[in-house]
CSV table of N, CA and C in Angstrom, one decimal:
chain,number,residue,atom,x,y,z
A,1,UNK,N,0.8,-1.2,0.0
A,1,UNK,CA,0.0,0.0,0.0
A,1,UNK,C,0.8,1.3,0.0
A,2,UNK,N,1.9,1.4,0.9
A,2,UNK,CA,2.5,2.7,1.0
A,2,UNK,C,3.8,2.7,0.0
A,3,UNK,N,3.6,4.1,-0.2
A,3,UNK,CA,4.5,4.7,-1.7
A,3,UNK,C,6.2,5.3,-0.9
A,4,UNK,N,6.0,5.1,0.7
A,4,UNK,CA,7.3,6.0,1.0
A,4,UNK,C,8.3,4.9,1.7
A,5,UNK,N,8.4,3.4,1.2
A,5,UNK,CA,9.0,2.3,1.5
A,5,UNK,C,10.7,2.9,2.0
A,6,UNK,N,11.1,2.7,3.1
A,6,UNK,CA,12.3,3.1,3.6
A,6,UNK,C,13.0,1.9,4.2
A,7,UNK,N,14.3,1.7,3.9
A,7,UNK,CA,14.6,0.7,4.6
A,7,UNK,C,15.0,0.5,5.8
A,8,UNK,N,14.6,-0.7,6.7
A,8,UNK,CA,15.0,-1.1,8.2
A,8,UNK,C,15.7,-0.3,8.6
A,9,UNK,N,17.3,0.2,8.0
A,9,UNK,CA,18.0,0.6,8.6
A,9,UNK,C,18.0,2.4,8.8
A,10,UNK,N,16.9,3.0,8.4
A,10,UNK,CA,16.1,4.3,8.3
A,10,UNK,C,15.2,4.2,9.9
A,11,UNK,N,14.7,3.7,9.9
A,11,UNK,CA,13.2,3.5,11.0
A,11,UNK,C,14.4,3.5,12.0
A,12,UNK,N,13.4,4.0,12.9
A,12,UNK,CA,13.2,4.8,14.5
A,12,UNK,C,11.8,4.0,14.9
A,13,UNK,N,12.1,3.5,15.9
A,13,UNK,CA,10.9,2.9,17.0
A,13,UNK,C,10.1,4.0,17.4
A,14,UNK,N,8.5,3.8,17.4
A,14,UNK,CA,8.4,5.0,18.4
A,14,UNK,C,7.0,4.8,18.9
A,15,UNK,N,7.0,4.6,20.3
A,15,UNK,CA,5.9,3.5,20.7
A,15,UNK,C,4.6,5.1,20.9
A,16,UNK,N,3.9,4.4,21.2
A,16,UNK,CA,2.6,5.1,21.1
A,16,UNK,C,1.6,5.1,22.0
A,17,UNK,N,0.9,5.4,23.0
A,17,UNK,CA,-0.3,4.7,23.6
A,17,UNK,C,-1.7,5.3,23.0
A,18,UNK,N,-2.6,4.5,23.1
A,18,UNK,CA,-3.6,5.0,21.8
A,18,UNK,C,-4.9,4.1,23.5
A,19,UNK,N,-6.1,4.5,23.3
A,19,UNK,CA,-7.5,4.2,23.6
A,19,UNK,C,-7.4,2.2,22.9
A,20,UNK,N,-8.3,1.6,23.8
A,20,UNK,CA,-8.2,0.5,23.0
A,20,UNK,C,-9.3,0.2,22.0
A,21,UNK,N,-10.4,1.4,22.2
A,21,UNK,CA,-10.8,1.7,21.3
A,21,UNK,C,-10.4,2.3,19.5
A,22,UNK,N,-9.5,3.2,19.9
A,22,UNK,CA,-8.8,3.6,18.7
A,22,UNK,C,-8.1,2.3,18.3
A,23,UNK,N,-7.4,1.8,18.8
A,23,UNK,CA,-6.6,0.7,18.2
A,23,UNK,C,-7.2,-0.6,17.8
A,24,UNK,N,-8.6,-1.0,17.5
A,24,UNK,CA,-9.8,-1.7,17.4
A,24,UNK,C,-9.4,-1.4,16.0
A,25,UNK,N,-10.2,0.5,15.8
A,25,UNK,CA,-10.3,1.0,14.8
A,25,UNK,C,-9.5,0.6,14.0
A,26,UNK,N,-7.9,1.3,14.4
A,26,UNK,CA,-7.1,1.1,13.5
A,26,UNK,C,-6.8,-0.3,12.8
A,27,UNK,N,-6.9,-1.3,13.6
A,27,UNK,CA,-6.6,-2.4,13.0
A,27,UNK,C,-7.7,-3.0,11.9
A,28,UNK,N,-9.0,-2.6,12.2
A,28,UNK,CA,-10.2,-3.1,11.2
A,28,UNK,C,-9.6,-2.1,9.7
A,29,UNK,N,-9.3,-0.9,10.1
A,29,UNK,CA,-8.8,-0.3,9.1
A,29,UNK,C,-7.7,-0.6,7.8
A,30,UNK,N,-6.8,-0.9,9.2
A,30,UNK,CA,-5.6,-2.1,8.0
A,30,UNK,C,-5.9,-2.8,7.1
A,31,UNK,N,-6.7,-3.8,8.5
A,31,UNK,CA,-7.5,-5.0,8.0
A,31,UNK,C,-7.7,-4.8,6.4
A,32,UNK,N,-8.8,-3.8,6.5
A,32,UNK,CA,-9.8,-3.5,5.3
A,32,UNK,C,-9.4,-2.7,3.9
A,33,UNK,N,-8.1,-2.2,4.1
A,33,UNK,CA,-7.5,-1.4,3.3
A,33,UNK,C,-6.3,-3.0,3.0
A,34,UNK,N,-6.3,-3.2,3.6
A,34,UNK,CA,-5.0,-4.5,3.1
A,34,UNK,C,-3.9,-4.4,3.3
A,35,UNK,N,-3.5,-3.8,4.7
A,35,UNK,CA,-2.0,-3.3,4.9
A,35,UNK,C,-1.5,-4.5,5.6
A,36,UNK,N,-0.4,-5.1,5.1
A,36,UNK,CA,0.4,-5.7,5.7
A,36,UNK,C,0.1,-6.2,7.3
A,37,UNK,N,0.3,-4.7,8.3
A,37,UNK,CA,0.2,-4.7,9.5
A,37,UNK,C,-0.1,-3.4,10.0
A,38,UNK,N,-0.2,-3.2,11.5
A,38,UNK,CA,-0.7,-2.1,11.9
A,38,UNK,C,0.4,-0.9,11.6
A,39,UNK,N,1.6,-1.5,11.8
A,39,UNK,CA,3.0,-0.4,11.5
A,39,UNK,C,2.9,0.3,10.0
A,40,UNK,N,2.7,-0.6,9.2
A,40,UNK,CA,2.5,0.0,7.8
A,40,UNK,C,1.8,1.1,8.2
A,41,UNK,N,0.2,0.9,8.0
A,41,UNK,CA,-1.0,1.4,8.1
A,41,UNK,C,-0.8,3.0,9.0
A,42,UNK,N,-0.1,2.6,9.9
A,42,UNK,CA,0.3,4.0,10.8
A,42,UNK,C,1.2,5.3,10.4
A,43,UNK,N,2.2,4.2,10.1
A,43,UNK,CA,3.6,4.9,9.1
A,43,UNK,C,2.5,6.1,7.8
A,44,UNK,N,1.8,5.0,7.1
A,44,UNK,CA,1.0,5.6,5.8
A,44,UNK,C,0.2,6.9,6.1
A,45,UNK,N,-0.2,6.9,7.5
A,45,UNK,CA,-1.7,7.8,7.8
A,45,UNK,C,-0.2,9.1,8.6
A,46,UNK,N,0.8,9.0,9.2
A,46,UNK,CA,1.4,9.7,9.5
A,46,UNK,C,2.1,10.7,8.0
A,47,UNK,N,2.4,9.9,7.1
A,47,UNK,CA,3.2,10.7,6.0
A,47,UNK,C,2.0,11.1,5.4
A,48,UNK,N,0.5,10.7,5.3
A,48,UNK,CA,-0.1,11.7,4.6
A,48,UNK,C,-0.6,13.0,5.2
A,49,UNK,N,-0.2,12.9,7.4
A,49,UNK,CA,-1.0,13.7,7.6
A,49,UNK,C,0.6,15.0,7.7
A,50,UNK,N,1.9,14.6,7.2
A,50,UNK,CA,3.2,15.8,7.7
A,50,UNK,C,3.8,16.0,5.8
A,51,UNK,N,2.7,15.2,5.1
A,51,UNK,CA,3.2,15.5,3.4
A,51,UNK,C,2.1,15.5,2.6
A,52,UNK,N,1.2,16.4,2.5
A,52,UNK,CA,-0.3,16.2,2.4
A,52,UNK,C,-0.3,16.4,0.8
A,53,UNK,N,-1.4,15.2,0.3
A,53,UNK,CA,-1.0,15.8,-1.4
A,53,UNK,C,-1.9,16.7,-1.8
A,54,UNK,N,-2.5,17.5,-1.0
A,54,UNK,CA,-3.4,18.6,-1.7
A,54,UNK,C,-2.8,19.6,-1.0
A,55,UNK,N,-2.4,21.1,-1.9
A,55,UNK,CA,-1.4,21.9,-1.5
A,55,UNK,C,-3.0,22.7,-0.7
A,56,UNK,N,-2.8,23.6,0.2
A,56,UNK,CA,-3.3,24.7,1.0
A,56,UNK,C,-4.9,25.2,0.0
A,57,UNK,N,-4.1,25.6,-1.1
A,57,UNK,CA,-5.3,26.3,-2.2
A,57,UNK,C,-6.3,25.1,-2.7
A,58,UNK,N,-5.8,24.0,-2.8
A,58,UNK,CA,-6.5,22.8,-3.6
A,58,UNK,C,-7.3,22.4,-2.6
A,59,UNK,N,-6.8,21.9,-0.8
A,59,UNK,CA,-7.5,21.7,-0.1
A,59,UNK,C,-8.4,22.3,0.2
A,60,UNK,N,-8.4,24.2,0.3
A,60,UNK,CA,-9.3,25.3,-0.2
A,60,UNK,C,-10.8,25.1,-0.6
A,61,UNK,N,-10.3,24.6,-2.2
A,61,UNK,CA,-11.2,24.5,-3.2
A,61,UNK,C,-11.9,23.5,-3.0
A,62,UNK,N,-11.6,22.2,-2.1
A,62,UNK,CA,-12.4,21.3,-2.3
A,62,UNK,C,-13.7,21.2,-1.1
A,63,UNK,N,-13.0,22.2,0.0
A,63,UNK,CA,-14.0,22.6,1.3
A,63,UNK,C,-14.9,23.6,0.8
A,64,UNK,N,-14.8,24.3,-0.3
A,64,UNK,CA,-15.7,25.4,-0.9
A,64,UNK,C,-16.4,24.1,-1.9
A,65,UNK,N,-16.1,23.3,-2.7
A,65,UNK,CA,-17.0,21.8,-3.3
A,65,UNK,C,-18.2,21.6,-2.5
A,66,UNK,N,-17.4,21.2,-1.3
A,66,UNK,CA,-18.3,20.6,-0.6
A,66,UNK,C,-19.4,21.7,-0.1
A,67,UNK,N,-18.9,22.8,0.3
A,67,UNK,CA,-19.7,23.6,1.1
A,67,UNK,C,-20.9,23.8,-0.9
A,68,UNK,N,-20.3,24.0,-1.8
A,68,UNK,CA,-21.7,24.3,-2.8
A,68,UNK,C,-22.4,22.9,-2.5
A,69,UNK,N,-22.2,21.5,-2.4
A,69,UNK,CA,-22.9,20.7,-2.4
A,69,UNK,C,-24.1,20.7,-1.2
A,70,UNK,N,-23.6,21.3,0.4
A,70,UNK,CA,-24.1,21.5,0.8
A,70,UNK,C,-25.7,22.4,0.8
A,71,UNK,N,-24.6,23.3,-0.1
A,71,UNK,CA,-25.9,24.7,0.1
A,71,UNK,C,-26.7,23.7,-1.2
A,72,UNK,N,-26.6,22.9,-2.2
A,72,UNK,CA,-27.1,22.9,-3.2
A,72,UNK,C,-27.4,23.8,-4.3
A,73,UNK,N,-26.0,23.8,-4.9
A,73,UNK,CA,-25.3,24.8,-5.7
A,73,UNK,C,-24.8,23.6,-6.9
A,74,UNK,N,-25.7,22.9,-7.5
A,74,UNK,CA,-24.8,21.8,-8.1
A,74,UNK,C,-25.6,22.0,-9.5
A,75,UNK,N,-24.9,20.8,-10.6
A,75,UNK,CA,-26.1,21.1,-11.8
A,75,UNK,C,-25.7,19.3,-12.1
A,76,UNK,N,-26.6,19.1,-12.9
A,76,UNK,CA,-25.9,17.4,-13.5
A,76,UNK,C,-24.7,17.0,-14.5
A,77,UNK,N,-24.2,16.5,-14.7
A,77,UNK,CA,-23.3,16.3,-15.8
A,77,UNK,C,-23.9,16.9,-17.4
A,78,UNK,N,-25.0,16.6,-17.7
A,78,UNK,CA,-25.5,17.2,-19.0
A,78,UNK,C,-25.7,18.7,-18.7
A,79,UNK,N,-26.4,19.0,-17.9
A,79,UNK,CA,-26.3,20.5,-17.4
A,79,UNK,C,-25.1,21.0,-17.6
A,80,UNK,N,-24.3,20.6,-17.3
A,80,UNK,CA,-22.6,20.9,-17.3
A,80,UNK,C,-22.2,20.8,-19.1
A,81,UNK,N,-22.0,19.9,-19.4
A,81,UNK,CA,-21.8,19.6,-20.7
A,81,UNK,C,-22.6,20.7,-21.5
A,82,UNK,N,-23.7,20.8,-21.5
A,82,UNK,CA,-24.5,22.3,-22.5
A,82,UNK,C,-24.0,23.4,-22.2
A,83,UNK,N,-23.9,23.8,-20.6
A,83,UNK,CA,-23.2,25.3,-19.9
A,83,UNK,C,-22.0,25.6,-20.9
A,84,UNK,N,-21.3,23.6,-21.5
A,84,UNK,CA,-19.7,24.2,-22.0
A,84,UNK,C,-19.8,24.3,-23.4
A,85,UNK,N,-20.6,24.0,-23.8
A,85,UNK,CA,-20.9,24.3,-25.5
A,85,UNK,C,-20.1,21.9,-25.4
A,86,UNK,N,-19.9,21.5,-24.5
A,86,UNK,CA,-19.4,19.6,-25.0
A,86,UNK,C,-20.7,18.8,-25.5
A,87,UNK,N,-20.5,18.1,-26.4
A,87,UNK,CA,-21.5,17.3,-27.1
A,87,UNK,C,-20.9,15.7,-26.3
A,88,UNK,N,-22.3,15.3,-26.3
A,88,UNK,CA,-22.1,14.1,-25.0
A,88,UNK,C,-21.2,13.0,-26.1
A,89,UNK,N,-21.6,12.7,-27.7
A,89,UNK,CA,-21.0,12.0,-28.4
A,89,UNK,C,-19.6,12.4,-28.7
């Protein structure tokens, strides 16, 4: 699953105490995503949350998405397609 594979001799231990509730979670989560083990799965959720792939402005735009979906600010795909002058064929 994870794209930032470092080897053995990279890694630092670093223990954690977590709710045994959270750690339920997490492990159904692995589980269900298909991670190897809980360390992967952790490692993965740590580098997306200190290397985030949506820069500041993009993450922005997609909280302003949601908020038109909310208000109901949307149109359908054909709506869209006419608005651009695109022919569906």
């Amino acid at each position: 699953m994870g794209s930032g594979a470092t080897d053995d001799a990279d890694m630092v231990k670093l223990n954690v105490k977590v709710p045994k509730g959270l750690l339920e979670e997490i492990d159904e989560l692995a589980a269900e995503l298909e991670y190897t083990n809980r360390s992967e799965f952790v490692r993965e959720v740590l580098r997306d949350t200190t290397e985030p792939i949506l820069t500041p402005g993009a993450q922005e735009g997609v909280s302003e998405g949601y908020a038109d979906v909310a208000a109901g600010r949307t149109m359908s795909s054909d709506e869209a397609r006419e608005r651009l002058g695109i022919d569906r064929d």
